[in-house]
GROMACS .gro file of C-alpha atoms in nm:
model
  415
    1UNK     CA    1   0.000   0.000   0.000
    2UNK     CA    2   0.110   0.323  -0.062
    3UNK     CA    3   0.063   0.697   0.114
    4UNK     CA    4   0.109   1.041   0.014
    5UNK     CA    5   0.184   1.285   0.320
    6UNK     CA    6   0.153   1.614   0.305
    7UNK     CA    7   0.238   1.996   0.471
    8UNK     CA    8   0.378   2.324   0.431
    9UNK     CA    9   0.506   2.496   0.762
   10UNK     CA   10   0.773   2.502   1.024
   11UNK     CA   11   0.971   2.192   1.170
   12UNK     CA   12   0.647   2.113   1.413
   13UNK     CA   13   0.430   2.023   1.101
   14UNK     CA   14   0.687   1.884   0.942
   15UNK     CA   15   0.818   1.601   1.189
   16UNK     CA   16   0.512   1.462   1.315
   17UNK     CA   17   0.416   1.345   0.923
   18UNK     CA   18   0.822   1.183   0.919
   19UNK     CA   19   0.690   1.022   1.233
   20UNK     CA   20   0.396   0.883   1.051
   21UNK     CA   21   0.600   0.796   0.772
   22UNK     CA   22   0.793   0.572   0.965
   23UNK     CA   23   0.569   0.416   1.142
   24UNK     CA   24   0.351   0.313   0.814
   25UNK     CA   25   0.688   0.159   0.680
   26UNK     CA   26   0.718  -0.010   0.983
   27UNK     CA   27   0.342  -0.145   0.921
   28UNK     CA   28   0.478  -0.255   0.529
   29UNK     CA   29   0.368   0.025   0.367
   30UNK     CA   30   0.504   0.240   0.157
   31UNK     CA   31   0.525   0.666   0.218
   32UNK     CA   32   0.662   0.975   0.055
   33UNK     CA   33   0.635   1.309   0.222
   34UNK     CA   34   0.556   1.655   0.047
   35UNK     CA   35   0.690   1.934   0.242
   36UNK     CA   36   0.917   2.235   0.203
   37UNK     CA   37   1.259   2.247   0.077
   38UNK     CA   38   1.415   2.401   0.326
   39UNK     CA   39   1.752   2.227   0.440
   40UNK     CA   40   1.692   2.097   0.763
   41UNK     CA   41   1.414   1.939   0.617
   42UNK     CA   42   1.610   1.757   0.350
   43UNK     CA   43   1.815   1.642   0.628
   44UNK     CA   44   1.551   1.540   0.895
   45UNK     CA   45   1.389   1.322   0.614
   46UNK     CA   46   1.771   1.155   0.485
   47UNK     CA   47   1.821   1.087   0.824
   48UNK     CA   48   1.483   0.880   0.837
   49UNK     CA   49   1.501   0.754   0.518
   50UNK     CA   50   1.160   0.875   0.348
   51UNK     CA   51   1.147   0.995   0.042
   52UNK     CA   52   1.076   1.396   0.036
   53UNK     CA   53   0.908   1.590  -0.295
   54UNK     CA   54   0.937   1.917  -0.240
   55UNK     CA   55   0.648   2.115  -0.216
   56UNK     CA   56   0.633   2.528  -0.268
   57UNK     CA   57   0.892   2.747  -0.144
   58UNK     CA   58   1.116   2.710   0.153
   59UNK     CA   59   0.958   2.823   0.476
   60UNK     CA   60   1.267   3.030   0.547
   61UNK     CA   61   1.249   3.201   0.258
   62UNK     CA   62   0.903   3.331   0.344
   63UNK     CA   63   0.860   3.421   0.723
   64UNK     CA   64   1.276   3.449   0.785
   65UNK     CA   65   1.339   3.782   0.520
   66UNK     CA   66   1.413   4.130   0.621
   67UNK     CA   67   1.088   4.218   0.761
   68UNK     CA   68   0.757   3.985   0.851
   69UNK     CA   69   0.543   3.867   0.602
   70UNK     CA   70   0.201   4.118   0.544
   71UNK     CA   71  -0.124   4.059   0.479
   72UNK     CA   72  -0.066   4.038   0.080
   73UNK     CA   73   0.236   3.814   0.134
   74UNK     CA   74  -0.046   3.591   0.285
   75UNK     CA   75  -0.250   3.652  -0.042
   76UNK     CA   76   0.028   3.578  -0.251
   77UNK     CA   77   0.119   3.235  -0.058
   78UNK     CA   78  -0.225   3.109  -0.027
   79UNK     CA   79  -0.251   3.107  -0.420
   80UNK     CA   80   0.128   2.938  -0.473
   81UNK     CA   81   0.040   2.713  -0.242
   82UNK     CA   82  -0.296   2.605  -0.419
   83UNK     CA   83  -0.198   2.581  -0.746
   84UNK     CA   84   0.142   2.424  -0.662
   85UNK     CA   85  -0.051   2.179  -0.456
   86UNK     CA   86  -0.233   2.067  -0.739
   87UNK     CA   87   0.017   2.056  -0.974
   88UNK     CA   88   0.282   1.896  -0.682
   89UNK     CA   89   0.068   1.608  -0.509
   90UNK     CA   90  -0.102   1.537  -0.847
   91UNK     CA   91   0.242   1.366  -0.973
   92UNK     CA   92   0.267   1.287  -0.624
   93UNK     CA   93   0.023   1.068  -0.554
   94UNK     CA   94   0.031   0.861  -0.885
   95UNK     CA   95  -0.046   0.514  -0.758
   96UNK     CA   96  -0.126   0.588  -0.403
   97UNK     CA   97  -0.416   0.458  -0.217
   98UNK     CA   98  -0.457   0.756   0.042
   99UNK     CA   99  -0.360   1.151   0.053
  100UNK     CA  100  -0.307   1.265   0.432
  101UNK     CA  101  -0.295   1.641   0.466
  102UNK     CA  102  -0.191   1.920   0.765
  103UNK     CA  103   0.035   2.220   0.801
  104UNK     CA  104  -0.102   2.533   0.706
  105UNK     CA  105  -0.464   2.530   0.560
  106UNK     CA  106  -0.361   2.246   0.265
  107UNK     CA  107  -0.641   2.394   0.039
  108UNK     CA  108  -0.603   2.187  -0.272
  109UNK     CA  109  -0.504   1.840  -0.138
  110UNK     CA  110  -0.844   1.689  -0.106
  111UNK     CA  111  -0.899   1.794  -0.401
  112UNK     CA  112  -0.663   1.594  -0.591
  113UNK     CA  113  -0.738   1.298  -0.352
  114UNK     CA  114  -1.104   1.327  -0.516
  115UNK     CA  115  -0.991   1.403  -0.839
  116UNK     CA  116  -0.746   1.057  -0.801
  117UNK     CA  117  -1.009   0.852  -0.625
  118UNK     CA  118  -0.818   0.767  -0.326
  119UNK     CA  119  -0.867   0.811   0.050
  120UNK     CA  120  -0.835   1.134   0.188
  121UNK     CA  121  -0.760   1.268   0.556
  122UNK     CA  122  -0.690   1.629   0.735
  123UNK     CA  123  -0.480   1.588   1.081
  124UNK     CA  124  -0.388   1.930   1.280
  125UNK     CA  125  -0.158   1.932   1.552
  126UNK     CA  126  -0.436   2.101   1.789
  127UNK     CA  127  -0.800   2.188   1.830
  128UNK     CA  128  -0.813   2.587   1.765
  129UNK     CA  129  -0.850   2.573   1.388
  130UNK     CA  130  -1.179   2.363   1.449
  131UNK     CA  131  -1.525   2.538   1.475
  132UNK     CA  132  -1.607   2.506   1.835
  133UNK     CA  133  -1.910   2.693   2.028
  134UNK     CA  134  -1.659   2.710   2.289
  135UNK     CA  135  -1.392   2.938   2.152
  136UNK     CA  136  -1.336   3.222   1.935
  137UNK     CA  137  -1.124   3.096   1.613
  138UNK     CA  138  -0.788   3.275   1.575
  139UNK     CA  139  -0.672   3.529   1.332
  140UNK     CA  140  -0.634   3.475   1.029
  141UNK     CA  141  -0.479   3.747   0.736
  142UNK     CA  142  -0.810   3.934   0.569
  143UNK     CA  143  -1.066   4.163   0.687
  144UNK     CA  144  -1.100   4.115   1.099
  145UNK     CA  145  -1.467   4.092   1.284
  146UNK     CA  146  -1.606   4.343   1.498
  147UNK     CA  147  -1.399   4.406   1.799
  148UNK     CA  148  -1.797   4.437   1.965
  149UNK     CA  149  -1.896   4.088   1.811
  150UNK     CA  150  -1.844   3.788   2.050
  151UNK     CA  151  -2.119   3.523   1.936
  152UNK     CA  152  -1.842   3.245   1.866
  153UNK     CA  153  -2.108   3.089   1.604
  154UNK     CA  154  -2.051   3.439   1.427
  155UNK     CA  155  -1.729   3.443   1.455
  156UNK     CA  156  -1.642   3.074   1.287
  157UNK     CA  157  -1.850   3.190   1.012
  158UNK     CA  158  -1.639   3.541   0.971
  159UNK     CA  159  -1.352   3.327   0.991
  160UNK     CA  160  -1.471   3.073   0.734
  161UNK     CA  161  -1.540   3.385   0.500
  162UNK     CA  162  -1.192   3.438   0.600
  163UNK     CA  163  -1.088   3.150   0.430
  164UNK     CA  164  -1.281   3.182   0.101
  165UNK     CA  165  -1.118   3.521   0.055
  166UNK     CA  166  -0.769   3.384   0.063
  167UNK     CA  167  -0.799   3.048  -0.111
  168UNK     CA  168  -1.190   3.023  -0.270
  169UNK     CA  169  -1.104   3.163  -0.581
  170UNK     CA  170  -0.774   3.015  -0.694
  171UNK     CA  171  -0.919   2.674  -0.557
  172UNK     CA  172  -1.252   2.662  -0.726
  173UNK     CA  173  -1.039   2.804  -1.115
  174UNK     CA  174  -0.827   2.496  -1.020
  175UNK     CA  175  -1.139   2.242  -0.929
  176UNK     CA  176  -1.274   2.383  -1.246
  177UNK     CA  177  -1.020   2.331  -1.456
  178UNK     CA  178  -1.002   1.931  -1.389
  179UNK     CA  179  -1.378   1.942  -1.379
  180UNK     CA  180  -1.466   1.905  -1.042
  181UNK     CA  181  -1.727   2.166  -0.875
  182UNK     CA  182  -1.683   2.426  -0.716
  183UNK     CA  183  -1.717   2.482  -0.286
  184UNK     CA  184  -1.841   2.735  -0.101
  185UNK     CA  185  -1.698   2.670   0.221
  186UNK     CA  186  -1.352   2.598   0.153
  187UNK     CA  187  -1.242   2.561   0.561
  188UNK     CA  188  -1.480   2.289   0.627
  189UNK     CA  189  -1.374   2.136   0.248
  190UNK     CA  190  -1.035   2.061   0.381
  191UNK     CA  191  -1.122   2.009   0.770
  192UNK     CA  192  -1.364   1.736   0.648
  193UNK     CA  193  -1.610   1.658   0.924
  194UNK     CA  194  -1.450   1.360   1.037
  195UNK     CA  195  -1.088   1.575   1.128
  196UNK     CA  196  -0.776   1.380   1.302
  197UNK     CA  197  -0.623   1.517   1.589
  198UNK     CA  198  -0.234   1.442   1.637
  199UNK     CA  199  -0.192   1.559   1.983
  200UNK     CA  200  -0.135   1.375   2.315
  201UNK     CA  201  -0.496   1.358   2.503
  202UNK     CA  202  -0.312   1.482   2.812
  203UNK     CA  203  -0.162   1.751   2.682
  204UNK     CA  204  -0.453   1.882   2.434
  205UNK     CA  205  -0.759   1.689   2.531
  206UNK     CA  206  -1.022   1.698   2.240
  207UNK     CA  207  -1.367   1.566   2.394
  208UNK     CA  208  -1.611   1.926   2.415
  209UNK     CA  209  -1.403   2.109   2.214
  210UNK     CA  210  -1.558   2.085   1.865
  211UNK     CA  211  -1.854   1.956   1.689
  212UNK     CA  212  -1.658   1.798   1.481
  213UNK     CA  213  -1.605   1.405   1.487
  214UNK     CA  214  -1.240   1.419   1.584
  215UNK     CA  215  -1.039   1.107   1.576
  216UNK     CA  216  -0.739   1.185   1.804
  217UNK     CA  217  -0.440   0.950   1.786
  218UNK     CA  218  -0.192   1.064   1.995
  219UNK     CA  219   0.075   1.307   1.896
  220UNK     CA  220   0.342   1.131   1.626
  221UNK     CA  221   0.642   1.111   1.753
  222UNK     CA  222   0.952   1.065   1.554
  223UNK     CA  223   1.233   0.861   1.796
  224UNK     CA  224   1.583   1.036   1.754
  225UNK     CA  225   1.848   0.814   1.870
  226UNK     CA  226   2.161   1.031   1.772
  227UNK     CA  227   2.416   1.121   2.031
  228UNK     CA  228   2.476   1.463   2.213
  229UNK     CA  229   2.716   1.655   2.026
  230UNK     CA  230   3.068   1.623   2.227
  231UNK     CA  231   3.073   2.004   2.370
  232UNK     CA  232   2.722   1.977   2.488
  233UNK     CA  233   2.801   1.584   2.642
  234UNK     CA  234   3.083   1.832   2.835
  235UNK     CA  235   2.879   2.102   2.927
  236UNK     CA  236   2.600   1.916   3.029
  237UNK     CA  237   2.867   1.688   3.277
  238UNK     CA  238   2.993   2.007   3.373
  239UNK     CA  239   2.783   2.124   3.611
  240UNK     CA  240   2.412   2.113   3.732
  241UNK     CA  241   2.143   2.114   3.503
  242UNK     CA  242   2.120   2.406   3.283
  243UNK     CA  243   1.819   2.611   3.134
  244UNK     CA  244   1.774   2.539   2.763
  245UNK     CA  245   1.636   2.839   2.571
  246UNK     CA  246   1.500   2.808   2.184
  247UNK     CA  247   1.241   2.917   2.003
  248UNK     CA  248   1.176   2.740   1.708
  249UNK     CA  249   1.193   2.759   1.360
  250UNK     CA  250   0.929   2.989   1.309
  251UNK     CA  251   1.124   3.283   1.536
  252UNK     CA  252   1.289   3.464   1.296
  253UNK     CA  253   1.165   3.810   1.388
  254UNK     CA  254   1.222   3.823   1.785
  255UNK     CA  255   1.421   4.073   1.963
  256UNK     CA  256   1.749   3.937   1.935
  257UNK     CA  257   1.714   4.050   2.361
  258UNK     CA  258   1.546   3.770   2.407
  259UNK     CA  259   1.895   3.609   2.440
  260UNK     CA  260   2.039   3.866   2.664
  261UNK     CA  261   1.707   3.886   2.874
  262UNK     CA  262   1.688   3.456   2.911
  263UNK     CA  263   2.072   3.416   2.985
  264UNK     CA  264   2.027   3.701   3.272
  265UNK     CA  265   1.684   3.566   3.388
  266UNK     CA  266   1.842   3.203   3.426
  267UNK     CA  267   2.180   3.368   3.584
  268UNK     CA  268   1.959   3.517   3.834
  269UNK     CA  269   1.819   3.161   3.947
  270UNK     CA  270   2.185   3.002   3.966
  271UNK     CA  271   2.156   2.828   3.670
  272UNK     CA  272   2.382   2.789   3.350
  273UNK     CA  273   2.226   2.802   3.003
  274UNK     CA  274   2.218   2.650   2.649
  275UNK     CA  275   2.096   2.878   2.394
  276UNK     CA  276   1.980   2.723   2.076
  277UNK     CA  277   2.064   2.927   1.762
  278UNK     CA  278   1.761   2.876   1.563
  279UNK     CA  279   1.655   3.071   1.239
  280UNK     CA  280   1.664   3.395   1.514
  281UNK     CA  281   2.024   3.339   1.524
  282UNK     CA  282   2.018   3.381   1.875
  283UNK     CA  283   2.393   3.465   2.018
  284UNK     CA  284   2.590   3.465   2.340
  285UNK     CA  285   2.584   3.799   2.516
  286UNK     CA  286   2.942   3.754   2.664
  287UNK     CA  287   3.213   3.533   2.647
  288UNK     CA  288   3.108   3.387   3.041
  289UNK     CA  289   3.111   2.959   3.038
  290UNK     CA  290   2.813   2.936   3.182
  291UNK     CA  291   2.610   2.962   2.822
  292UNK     CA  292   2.682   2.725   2.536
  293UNK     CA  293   2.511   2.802   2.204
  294UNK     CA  294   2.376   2.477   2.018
  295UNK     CA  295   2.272   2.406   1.637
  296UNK     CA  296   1.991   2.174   1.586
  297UNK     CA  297   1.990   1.859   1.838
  298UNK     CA  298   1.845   1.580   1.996
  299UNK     CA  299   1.616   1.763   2.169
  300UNK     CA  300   1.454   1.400   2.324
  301UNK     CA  301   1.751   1.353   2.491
  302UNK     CA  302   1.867   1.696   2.582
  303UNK     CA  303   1.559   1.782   2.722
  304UNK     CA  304   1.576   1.462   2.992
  305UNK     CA  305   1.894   1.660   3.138
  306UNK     CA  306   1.853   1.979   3.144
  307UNK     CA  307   1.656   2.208   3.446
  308UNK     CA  308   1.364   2.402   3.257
  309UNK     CA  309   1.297   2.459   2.896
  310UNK     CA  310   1.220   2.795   2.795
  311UNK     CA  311   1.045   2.795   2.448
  312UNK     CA  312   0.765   2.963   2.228
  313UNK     CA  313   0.499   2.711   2.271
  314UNK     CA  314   0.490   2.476   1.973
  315UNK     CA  315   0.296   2.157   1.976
  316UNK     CA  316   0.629   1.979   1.926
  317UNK     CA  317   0.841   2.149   2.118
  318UNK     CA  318   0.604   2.147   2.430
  319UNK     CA  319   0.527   1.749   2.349
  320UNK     CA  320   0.918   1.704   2.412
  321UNK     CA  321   0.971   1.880   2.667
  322UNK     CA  322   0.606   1.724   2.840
  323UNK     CA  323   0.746   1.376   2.753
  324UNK     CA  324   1.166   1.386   2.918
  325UNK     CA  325   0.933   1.528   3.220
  326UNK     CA  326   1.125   1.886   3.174
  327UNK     CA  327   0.983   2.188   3.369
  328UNK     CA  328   0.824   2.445   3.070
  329UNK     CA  329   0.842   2.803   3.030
  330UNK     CA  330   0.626   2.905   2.744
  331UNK     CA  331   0.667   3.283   2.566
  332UNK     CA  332   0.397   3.259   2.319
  333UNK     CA  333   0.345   3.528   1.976
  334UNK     CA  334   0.144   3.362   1.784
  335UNK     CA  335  -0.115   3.104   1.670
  336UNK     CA  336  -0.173   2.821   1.879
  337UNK     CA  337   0.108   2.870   2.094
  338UNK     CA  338  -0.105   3.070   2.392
  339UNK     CA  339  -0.266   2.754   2.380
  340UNK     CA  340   0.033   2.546   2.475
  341UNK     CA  341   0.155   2.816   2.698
  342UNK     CA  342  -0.229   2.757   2.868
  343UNK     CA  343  -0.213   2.377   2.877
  344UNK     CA  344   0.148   2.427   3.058
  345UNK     CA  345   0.055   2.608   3.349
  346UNK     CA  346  -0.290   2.469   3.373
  347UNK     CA  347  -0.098   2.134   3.394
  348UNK     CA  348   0.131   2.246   3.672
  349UNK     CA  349   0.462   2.113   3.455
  350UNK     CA  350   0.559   2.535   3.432
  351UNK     CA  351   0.495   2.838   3.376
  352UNK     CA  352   0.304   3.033   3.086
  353UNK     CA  353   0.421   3.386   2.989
  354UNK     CA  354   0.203   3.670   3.002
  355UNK     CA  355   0.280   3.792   2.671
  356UNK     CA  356   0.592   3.743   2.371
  357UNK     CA  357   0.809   3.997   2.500
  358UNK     CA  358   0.999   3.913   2.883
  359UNK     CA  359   1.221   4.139   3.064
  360UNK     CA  360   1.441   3.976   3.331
  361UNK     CA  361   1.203   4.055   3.609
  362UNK     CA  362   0.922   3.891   3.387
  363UNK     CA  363   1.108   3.562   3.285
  364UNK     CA  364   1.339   3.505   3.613
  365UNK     CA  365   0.947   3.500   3.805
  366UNK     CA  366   0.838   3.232   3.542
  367UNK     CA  367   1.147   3.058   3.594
  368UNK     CA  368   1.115   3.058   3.961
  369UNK     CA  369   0.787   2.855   3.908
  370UNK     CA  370   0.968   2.630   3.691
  371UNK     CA  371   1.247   2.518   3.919
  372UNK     CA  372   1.050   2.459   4.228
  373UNK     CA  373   1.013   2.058   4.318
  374UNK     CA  374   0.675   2.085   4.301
  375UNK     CA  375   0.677   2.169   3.931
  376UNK     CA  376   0.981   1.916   3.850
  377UNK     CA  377   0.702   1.605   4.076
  378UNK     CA  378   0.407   1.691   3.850
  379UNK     CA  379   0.616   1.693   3.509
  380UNK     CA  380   0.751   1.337   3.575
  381UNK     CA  381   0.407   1.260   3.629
  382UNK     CA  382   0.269   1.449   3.328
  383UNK     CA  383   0.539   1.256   3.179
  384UNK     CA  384   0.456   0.874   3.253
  385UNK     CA  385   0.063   1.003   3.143
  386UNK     CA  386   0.198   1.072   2.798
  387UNK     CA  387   0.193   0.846   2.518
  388UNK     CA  388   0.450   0.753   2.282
  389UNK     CA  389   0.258   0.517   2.011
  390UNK     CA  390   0.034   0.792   1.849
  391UNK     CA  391   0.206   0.724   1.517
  392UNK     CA  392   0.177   0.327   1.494
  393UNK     CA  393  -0.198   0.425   1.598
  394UNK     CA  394  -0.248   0.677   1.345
  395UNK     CA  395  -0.091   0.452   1.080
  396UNK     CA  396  -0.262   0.166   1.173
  397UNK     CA  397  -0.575   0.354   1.134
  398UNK     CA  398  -0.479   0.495   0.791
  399UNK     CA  399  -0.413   0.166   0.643
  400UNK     CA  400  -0.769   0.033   0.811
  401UNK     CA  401  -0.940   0.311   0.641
  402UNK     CA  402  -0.835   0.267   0.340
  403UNK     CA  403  -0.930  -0.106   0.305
  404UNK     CA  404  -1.281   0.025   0.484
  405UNK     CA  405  -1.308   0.382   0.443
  406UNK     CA  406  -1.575   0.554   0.720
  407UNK     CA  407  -1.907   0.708   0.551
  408UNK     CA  408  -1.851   1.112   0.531
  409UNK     CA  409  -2.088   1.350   0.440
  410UNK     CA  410  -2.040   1.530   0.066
  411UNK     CA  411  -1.935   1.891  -0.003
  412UNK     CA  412  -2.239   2.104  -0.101
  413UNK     CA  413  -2.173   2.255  -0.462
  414UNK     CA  414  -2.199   2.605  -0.477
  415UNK     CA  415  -2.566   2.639  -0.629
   0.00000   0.00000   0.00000
């Protein structure tokens, strides 16, 4: 059998589908992955042997340039990414028996899955991109709802408009062009109502939260068994354990203070520090031992010996860091990562951030929460609660559905 896999975004939507990957090989199947070009991306998939097809431009190239990406950047994207999509996963998919889809709003993938015949599937990472009478949905680039309007019924159907505005045209030209019909609501096209949810039910719990018939698998986990670099193996046996400080690949635009204002806040609380570079290009701020500056690692491992990780909230960075039982301290910005930094403190395995930019007064307090015992007992049991099999389950499902697809309701034509 045979399985496309599919995503455009940062590392955390990446991974998770390499995860998968490897797990369906593991099951005797066979999968390719269609992501991004960017490098580490190439590498992360060598190293795991799956076969990458590249898949629009490089994520770097888009949200790491001189200045952040505006509204008609978004514009822009969302049509690349359609028609590249269809063109991309159409080759793609030649001869496979199911298209999975995530990452940023993959308008255009079930699409080709129906234009191909095969089995198609949407997984997200987390529950706030799913209509839900329970929250507000978040922003999204187009024209914003009334600051006065809080009816969250009103608001998923704003944000659904949303949608259509960025991706309904260049979708439906593309539908119409292989002679399928158009949508009308292209959100719930790709969501499906049957969505998968790729998250650890401790961590991001999906009963209540949506209407939606969400099949929740666990979060996929790819296992990294490479070794510690040899400096960090001799920092780490150095001393205690220090504070680890990244914040993803999606971090490009932060105040390169951050790394002055995390060294100083861990400093403060006795500990030493391991800054990870990251597409921020975060830096030392002196030439003092007690800070070591990484390159991309195995963060599995690191993060079973290291005091507290401070980090921006990303599904896979706080699944981790929730797994090697490592005290959290989450700075959120943007998109679902207030969520994370929610889940953390409602958890009691760290502290959330009130906001994206610390000071050292600001941080050192969340770290102070961090290091107690208290915080460090109720991680390791956080920890043990966790579970690492989402992506045998989530394959094994896959391959079930295919042979015995579940019934789903059609797409209304536009009329």
């Amino acid at each position: 059998m045979r399985v496309l896999l599919t995503t455009w975004g940062s590392r955390g939507d990446v991974e998770p589908l390499v995860g998968l990957a490897v797990a369906l090989r593991g099951l005797g199947a066979e999968a390719r992955v269609c992501a991004p070009p960017d490098e580490e991306f190439v590498a992360l998939l060598a190293r795991a042997g799956v076969e990458l097809v590249p898949l629009g431009p490089a994520v770097r190239s888009v949200v790491a340039g001189t200045r952040p990406p505006t509204v008609e950047d978004a514009f822009r994207l969302a049509r690349e990414l359609v028609a590249t999509r269809f063109e991309t996963l159409t080759a793609a998919a030649e001869g496979c028996d199911a298209l999975l889809a995530t990452g940023l709003m993959p308008a255009g993938a079930r699409d080709v899955a129906e234009r191909l015949g095969i089995h198609y599937v949407l997984a997200c990472f987390h529950t706030l991109g799913l209509p839900s009478r329970h929250f507000p949905p978040g922003r999204r680039p187009g024209r914003q709802s009334p600051r006065e309007e809080t009816d969250n019924r009103v608001l998923w159907e704003q944000d659904a408009q949303r949608v259509n505005a960025l991706y309904g045209e260049a979708l439906n030209g593309q539908r119409a062009a292989v002679g399928l019909p158009p949508v009308d609501n292209v959100r719930d096209h790709v969501l499906t109502d049957r969505p998968w949810l790729a998250a650890d039910p401790t961590l991001c719990p999906a009963r209540g939260m949506t209407d939606l018939d969400v099949v929740q698998t666990g979060a996929w986990i790819l296992p990294d068994e490479r070794p510690l670099p040899a400096a960090l193996e001799a920092f780490l046996a150095a001393g205690a354990p220090p504070v680890y400080v990244g914040l993803g690949s999606m971090a490009a635009h932060v105040s390169k203070d951050i790394a002055r204002v995390a060294i100083e806040a861990s400093r403060a609380r006795g500990r030493r520090v391991v800054l990870a570079r990251g597409w921020a290009g975060l830096a030392p701020i002196d030439d003092a031992e007690d800070c070591l500056v990484v390159g991309e690692v195995n963060q599995q491992a690191l993060f079973r010996r290291v005091a507290a990780v401070v980090h921006h909230g990303g599904a896979g960075t706080t699944t981790t860091a929730g797994r090697a039982g490592a005290p959290q301290v989450v700075v959120p910005r943007i998109a679902d990562q207030p969520y994370w930094a929610a889940r953390v403190s409602e958890l009691g395995i760290g502290a959330a951030h009130d906001g994206p930019t610390p000071t050292l007064d600001s941080l050192s307090a969340a770290l102070a929460t961090a290091l107690t015992p208290e915080t460090r007992a109720r991680t390791s049991a956080v920890a043990a609660a966790i579970r690492p099999d989402g992506a045998t389950v989530a394959a094994k499902l896959l391959l079930d559905e295919v042979r015995n697809p579940p019934p789903r309701r059609p797409t209304s034509p536009r009329a």
